[in-house]
Coordinates of C-alpha atoms and ligand atoms in Angstrom, one line a residue:
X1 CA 104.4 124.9 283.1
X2 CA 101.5 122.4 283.5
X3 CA 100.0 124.8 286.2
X4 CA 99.9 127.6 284.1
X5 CA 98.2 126.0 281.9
X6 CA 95.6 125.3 283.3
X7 CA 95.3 128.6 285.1
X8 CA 95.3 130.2 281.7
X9 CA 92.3 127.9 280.5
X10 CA 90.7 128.8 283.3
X11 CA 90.7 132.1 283.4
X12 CA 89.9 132.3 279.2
X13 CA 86.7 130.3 280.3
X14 CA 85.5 132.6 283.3
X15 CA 86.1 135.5 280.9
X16 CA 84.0 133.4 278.1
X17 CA 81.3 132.9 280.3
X18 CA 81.0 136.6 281.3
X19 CA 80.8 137.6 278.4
X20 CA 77.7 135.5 277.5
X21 CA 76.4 136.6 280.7
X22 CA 76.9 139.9 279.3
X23 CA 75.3 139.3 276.2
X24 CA 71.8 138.0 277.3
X25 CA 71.6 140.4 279.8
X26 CA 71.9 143.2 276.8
X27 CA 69.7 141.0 274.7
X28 CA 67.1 141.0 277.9
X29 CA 67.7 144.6 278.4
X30 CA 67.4 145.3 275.3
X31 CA 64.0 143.1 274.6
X32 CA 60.6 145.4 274.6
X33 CA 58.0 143.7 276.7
X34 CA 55.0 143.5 274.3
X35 CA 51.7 142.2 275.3
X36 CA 50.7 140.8 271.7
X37 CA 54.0 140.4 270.3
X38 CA 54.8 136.6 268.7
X39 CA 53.6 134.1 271.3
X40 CA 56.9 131.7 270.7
X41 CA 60.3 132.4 269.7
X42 CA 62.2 129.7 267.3
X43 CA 60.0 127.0 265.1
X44 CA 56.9 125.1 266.2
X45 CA 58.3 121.8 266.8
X46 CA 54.5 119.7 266.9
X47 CA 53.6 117.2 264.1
X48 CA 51.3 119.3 262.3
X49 CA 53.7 122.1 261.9
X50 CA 56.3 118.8 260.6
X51 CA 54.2 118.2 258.1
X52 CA 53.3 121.6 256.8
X53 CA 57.7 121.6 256.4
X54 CA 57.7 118.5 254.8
X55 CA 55.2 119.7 251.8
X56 CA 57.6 121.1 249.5
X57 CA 55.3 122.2 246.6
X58 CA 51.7 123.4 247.1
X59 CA 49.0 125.0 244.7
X60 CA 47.2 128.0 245.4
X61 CA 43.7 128.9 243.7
X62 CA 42.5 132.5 242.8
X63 CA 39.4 131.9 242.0
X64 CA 35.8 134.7 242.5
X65 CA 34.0 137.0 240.8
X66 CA 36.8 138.9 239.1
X67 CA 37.6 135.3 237.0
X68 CA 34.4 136.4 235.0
X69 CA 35.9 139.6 233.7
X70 CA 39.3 138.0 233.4
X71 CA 41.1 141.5 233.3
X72 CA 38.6 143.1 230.5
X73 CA 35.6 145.3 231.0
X74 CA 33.7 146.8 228.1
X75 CA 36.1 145.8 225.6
X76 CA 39.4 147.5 227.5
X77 CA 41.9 145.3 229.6
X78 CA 43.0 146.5 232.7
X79 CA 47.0 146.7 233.6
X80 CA 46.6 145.7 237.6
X81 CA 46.3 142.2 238.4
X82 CA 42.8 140.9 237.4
X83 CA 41.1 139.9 240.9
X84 CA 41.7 143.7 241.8
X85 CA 40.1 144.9 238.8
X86 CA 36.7 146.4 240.9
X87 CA 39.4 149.2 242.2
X88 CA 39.9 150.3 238.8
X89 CA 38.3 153.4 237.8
X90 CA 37.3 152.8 234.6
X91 CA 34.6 150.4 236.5
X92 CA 31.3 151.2 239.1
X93 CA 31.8 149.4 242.1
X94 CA 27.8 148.5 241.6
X95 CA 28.8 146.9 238.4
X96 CA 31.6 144.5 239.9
X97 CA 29.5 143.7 242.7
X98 CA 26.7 142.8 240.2
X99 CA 29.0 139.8 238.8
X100 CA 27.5 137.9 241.7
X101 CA 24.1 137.6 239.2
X102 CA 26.6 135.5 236.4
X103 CA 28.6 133.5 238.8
X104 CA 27.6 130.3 237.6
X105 CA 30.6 128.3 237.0
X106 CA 29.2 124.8 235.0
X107 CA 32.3 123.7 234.3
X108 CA 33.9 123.2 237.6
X109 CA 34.5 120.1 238.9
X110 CA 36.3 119.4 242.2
X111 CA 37.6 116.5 241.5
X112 CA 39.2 117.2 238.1
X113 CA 40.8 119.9 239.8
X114 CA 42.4 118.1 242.9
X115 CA 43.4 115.9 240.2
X116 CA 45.7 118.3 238.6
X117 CA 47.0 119.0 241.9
X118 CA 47.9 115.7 242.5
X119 CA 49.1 115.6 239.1
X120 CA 51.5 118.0 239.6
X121 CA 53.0 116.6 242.8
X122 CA 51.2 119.3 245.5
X123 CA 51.0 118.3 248.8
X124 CA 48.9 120.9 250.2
X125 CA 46.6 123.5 248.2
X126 CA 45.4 127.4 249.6
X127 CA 42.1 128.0 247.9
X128 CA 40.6 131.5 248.1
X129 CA 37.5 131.7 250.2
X130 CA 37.3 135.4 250.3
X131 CA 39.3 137.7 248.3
X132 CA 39.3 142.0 248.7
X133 CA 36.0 142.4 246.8
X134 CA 34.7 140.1 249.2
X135 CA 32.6 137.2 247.5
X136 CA 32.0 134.6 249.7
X137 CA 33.0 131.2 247.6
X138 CA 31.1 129.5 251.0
X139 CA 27.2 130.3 251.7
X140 CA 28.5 132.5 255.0
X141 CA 25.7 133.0 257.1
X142 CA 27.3 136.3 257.8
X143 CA 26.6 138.5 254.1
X144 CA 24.1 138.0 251.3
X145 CA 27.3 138.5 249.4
X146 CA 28.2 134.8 248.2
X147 CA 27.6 131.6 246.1
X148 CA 24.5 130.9 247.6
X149 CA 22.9 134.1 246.1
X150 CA 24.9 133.8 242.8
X151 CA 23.0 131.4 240.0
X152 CA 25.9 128.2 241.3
X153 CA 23.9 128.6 244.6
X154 CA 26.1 125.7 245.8
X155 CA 28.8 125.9 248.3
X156 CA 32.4 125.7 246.6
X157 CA 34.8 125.7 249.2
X158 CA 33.0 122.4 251.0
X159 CA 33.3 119.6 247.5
X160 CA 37.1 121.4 247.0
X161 CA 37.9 120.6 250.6
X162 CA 36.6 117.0 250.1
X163 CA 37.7 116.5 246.6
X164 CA 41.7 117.6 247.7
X165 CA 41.5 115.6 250.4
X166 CA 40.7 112.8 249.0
X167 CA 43.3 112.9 246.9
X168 CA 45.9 113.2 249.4
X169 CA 46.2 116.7 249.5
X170 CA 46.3 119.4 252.7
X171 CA 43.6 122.3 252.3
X172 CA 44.4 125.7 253.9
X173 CA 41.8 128.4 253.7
X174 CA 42.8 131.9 252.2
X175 CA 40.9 134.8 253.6
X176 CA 41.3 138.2 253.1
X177 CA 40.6 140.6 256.0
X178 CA 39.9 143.5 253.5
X179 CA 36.4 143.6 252.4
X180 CA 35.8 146.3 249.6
X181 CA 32.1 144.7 249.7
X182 CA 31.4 145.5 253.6
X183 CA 30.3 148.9 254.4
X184 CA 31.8 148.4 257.6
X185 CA 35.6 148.0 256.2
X186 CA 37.8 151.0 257.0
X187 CA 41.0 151.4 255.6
X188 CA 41.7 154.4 258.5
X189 CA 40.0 155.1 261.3
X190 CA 39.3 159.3 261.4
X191 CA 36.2 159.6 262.9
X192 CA 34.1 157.7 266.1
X193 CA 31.6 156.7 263.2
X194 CA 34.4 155.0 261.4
X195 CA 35.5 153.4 264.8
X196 CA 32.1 151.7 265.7
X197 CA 31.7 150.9 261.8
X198 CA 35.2 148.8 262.6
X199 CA 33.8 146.9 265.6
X200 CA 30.9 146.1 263.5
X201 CA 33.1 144.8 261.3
X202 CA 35.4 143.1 263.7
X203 CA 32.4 140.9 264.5
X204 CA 31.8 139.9 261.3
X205 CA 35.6 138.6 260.6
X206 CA 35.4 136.7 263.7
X207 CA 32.6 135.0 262.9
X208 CA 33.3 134.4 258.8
X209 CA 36.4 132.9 260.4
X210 CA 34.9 131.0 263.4
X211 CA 32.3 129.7 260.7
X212 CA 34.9 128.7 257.9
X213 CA 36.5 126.4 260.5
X214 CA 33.5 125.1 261.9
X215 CA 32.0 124.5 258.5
X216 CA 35.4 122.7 257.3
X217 CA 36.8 121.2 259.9
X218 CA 40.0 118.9 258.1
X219 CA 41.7 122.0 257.3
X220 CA 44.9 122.7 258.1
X221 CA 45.8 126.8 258.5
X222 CA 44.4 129.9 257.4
X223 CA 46.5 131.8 255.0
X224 CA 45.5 135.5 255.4
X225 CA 45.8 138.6 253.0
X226 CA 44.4 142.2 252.9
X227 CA 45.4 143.1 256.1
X228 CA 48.2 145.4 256.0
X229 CA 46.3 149.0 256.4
X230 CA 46.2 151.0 259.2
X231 CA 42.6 150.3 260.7
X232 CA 43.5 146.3 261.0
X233 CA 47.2 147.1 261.8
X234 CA 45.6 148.9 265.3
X235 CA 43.7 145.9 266.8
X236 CA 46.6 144.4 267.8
X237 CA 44.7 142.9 271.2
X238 CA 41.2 142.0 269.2
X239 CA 43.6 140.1 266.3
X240 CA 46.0 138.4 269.6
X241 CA 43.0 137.1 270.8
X242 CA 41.0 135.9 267.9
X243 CA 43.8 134.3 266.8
X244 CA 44.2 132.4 270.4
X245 CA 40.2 132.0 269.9
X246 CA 40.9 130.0 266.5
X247 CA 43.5 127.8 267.6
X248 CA 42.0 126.9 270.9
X249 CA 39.6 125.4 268.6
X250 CA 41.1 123.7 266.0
X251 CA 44.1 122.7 267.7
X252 CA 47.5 122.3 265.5
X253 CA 46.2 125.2 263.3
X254 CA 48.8 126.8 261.2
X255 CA 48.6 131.0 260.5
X256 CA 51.5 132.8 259.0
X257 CA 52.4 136.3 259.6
X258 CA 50.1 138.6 258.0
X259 CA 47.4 137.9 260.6
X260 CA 48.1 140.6 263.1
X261 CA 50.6 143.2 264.4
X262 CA 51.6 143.8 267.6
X263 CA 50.8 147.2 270.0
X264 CA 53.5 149.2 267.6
X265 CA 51.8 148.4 263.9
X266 CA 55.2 146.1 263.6
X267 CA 53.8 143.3 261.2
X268 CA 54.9 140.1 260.4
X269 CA 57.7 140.4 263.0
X270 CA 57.4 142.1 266.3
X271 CA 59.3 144.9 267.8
X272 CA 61.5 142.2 269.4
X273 CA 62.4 140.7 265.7
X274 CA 60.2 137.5 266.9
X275 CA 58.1 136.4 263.8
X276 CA 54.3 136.5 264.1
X277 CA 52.9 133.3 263.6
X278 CA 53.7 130.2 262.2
X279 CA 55.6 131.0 259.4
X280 CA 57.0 134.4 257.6
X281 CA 54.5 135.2 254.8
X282 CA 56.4 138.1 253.3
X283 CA 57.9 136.1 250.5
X284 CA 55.3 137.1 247.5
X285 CA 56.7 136.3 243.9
X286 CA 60.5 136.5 245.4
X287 CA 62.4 134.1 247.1
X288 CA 65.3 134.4 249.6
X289 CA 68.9 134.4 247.9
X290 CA 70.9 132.7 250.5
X291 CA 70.0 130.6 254.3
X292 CA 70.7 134.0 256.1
X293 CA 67.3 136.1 255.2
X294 CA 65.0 133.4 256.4
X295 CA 66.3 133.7 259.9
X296 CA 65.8 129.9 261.2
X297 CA 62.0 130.5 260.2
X298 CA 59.7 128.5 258.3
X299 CA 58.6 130.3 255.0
X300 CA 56.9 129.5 251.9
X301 CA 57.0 131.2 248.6
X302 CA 53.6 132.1 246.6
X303 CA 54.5 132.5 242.9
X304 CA 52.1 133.9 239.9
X305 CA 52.8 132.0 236.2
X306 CA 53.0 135.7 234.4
X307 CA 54.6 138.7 236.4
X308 CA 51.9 139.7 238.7
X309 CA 48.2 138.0 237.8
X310 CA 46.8 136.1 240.6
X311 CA 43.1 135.9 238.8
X312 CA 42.0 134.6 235.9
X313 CA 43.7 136.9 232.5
X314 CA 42.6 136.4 229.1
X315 CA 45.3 138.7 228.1
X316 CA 48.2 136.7 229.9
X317 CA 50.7 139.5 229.4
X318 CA 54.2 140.0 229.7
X319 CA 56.9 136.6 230.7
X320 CA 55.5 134.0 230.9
X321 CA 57.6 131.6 233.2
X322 CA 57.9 128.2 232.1
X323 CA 58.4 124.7 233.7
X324 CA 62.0 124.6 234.4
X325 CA 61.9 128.3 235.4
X326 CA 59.1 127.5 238.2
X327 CA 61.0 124.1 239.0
X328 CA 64.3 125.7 239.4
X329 CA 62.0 127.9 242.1
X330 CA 60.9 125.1 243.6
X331 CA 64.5 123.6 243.9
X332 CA 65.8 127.3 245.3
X333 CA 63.0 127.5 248.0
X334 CA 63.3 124.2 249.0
X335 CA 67.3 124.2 249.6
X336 CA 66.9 127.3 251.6
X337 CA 64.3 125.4 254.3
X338 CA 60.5 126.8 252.6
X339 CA 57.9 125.9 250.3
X340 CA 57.4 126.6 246.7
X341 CA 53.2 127.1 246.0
X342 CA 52.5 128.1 242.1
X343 CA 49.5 129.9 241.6
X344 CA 46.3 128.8 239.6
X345 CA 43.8 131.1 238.2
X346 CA 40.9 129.0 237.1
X347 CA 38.4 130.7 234.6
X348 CA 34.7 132.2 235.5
X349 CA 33.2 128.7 234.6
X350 CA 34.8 126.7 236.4
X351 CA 37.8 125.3 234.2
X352 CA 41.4 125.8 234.1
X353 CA 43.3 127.4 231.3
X354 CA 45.3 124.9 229.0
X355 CA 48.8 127.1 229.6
X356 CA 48.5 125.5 233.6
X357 CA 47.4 122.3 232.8
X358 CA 50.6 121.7 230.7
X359 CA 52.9 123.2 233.6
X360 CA 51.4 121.2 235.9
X361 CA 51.6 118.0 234.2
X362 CA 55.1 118.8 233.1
X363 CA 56.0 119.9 236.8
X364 CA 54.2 116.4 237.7
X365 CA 56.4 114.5 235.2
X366 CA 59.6 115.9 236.8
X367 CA 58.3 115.4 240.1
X368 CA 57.2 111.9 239.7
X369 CA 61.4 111.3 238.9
X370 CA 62.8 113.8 241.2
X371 CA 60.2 114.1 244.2
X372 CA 62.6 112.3 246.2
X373 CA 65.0 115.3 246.6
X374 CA 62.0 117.6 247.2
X375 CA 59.7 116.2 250.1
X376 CA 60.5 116.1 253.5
X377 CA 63.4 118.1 252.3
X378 CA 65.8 120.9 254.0
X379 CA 68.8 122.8 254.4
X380 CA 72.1 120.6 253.8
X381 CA 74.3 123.0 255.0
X382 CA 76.4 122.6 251.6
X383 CA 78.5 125.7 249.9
X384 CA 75.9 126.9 247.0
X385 CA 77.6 126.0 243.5
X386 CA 76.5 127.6 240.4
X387 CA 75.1 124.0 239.4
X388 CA 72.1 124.3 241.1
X389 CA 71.2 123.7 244.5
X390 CA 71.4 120.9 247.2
X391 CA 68.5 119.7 249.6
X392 CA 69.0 117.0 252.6
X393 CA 66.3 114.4 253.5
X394 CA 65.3 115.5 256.7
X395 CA 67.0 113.2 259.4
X396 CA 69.2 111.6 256.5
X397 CA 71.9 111.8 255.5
X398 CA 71.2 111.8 252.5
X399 CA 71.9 114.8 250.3
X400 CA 70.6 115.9 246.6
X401 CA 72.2 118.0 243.5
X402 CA 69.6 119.6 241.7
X403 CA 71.3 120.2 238.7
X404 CA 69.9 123.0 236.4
X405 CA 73.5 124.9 234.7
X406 CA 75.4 121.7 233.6
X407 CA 79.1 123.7 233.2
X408 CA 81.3 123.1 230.0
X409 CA 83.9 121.1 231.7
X410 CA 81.0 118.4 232.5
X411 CA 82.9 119.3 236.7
X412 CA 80.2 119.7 239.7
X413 CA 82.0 121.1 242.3
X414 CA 81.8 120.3 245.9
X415 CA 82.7 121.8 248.5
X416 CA 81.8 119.6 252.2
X417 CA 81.2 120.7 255.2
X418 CA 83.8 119.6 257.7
X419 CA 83.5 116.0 258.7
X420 CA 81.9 115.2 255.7
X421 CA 82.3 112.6 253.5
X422 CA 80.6 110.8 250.5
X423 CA 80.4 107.2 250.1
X424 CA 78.3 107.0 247.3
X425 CA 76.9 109.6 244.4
X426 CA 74.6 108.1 241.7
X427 CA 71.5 109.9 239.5
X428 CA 68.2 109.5 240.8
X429 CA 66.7 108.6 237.5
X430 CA 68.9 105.9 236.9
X431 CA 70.9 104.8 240.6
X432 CA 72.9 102.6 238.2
X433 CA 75.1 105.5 237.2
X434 CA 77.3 106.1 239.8
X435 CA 80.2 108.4 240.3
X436 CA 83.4 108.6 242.2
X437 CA 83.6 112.3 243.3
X438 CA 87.6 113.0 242.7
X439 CA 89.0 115.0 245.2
X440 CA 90.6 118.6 244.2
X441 CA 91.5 119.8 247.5
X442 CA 90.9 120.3 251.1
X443 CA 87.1 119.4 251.6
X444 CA 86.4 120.1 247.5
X445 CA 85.8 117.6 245.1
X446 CA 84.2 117.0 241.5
X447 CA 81.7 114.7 240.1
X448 CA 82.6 114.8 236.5
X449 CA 79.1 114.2 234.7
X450 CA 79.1 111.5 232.1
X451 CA 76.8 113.5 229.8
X452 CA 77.7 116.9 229.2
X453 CA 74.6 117.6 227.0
X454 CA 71.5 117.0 229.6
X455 CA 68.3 119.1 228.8
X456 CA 66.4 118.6 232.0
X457 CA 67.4 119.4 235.3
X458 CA 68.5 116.1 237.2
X459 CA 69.5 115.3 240.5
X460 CA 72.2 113.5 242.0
X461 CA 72.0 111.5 245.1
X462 CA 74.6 111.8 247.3
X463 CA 74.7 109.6 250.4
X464 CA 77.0 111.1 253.2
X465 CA 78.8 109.9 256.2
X466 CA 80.2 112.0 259.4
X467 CA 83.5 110.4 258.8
X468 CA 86.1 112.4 257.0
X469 CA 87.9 109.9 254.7
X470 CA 91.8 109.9 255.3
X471 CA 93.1 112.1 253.3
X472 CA 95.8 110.8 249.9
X473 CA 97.2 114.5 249.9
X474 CA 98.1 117.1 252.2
X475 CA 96.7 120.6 250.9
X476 CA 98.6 123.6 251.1
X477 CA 97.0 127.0 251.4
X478 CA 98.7 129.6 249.1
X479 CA 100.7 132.1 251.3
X480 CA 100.0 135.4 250.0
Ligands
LIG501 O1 46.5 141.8 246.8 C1 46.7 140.4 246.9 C2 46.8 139.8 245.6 O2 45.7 140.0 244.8 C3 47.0 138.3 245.8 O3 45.9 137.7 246.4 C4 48.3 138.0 246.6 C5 48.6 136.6 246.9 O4 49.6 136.5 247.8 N1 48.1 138.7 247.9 C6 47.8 140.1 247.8 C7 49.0 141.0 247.7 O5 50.0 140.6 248.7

């Protein structure tokens, strides 16, 4: 009896193994060898990349020529987002470009802004050096089209650089490959004019980008934009190596995946399914709904204040989200493994509307209660509730409730993973509140809240242990 057995274990695990074998061999078979596909499969496991995980909350800055305008030209506002407001009709190109002449922001002051920043509780900011009309907020060597031409004539990006790190806070350059101001810029390539126009230009995004890291050299990635038509999609070698170039030379560089394609126009992952770059870019002003869309990959979410204005607005139109709105974001992207970055439009003199300095102190005020349950935060690997949302301190094992739907009953429910258990659950705000979770069923629990009437979100701290506590009742699934 013993015999067979043993024989039948044995056999179950030559068949398992086959089948693996199988498996990979389909999966190898199956895999497309690409010459500039992604250049690693899985996450980048190095320090620098740790610490770009550990953020949590970032700002970015839209900031250029098309702040001046603010989404209004000759008295009429414009519907499109404001910083693409030279592709409007309504508007000569010559015009736009002319705003270079009143770029003179008095008002701005580095300092004050990292301040805000810091305020708010970002760890790392992505300040726009170029956006699509191309307006240099660095004296590039490269065009005549930046700051140093405008009436500032100071460099901008250099004292923000300085001014965030100082405070504590991570700088990565934005860049947009699209250039509406360089003649060379093709959006398709038809002709062997347009093709020699696109080297030209080639050149010049090597060296803006060669210069911007050379010029800045604390930074920590380059988050890139403007690159999804067809002319950039085709240099799939020129864009592999530039960005081998780059990193060679500032080692622990972080680029997401808008840089480049690969040799089949497949962008952000490769024909394989491997992601290009560091992290997937792809999640503009939507985040991911459950762990299974991210894919194991590191992510961060970029996130406008009204529907869809990255620039300056007067106008402001449409929803405006407010704080608990953005930090219930925050709390989504940050259970599901990414980073939440709020957008910041300053104005065409330098200072930031009133509307973002409130969010951002309010954000910071939350933060400086709650930041615990946000940095150097991840995955738990916990059921979603309709509560909220839990994080896990990352090689803890400790675990967070961010509450933001406080249910009628005043019960959280909880369902563990397996070999899970809790040995103590108190508010972060106030560790002197403690509760004992009351077990419902197998691997379920409640924390019944104290207060049923909170108008904040709050989290609860729950420290965990690998030990499943013995268990009082024996559950019985329902037989149906
Ligand atoms: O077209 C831009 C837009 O103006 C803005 O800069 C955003 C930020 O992620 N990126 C582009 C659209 O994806």
């Amino acid at each position: 009896m013993k015999s067979k057995k043993i024989f039948l274990i044995l056999i179950t695990a030559i068949l398992f193994n086959q089948f693996c074998q199988a498996q990979q061999t389909e999966f190898k078979q199956t895999a497309v060898p690409l010459k500039h596909g992604a250049h690693r499969t899985g996450r980048r496991t190095d320090p620098d990349m740790a610490r770009w995980r550990a953020y949590g909350l970032g700002q970015f800055i839209h900031w250029g020529l098309y702040s001046i305008p603010g989404g209004e030209w000759n008295g009429k506002t414009y519907n499109g987002a404001s910083e693409w407001i030279r592709s409007w009709d309504g508007i000569p190109k010559s015009s736009y470009d002319s705003l270079i002449y009143h770029f003179n922001p008095t008002k701005f002051d580095a300092t004050a802004w990292a301040k805000t920043a810091q305020q708010m509780g970002a760890k790392y900011v992505t300040i726009t050096t170029k956006h699509h009309d191309g307006f240099c907020l660095w004296p590039s060597k490269f065009t005549k089209y930046t700051v140093a031409n405008s009436p500032y004539k100071k460099d901008l990006i250099g004292p923000l650089v300085d001014a965030y790190n100082k405070a504590g806070i991570d700088v990565i350059l934005y860049f947009s490959v699209m250039d509406w101001n360089n003649p060379d810029w093709r959006y398709e390539i038809k002709t062997k004019a347009d093709s020699l126009a696109f080297d030209r230009f080639k050149t010049f995004t090597r060296n803006q980008l060669l210069e911007l890291l050379r010029l800045y050299p604390t930074v920590k990635g380059l988050w890139f934009d403007g690159t999804w038509d067809k002319a950039w999609v085709q240099q799939a070698a020129f864009a592999d190596e530039l960005e081998t170039e780059m990193r060679k030379i500032h080692p622990g560089l972080i680029i997401g995946s808008r840089f480049r394609a690969d040799e089949n126009g497949k962008r952000h992952f490769d024909t394989n399914g491997n992601l290009m770059g560091d992290y997937e870019q792809g999640w503009e002003r939507k985040i991911p709904s459950t762990i299974n869309e991210v894919h194991g990959n590191d992510w961060d979410c970029v996130m406008t204040v009204p529907e869809n204005q990255w620039g300056y607005n007067k106008a402001w139109k449409g929803h405006i989200k407010t704080t608990d709105e953005l930090l219930e974001m925050l709390a989504r992207c940050v259970s599901l493994d990414g980073n939440f970055v709020l957008n910041f439009g300053p104005k065409g003199d330098g200072s930031i509307r009133q509307e973002e300095l409130s969010l951002a102190r309010e954000i910071g005020d939350w933060m400086k209660i709650n930041q615990e349950a946000v940095y150097d935060c991840e995955y738990a690997g916990f059921e979603p509730q309709n509560w909220g949302y839990y994080t896990k301190k990352t090689g803890t094992n400790k675990v967070y409730m961010l509450i933001f739907n406080v249910p009628i009953s005043g019960a959280l429910r909880l369902k563990l993973p397996s070999k899970t258990g809790i040995t103590k659950a108190y508010r972060l705000d106030d560790p002197t509140q403690q509760y004992t979770p009351e077990e419902i069923g197998s691997h379920e629990s409640f924390i019944h809240l104290k207060n049923k009437t909170e108008n904040r979100p709050f989290v609860i701290v729950l420290e965990t242990t690998k030990e499943t506590p013995a268990k009082a009742v024996k559950y019985e699934k329902a037989k149906t």
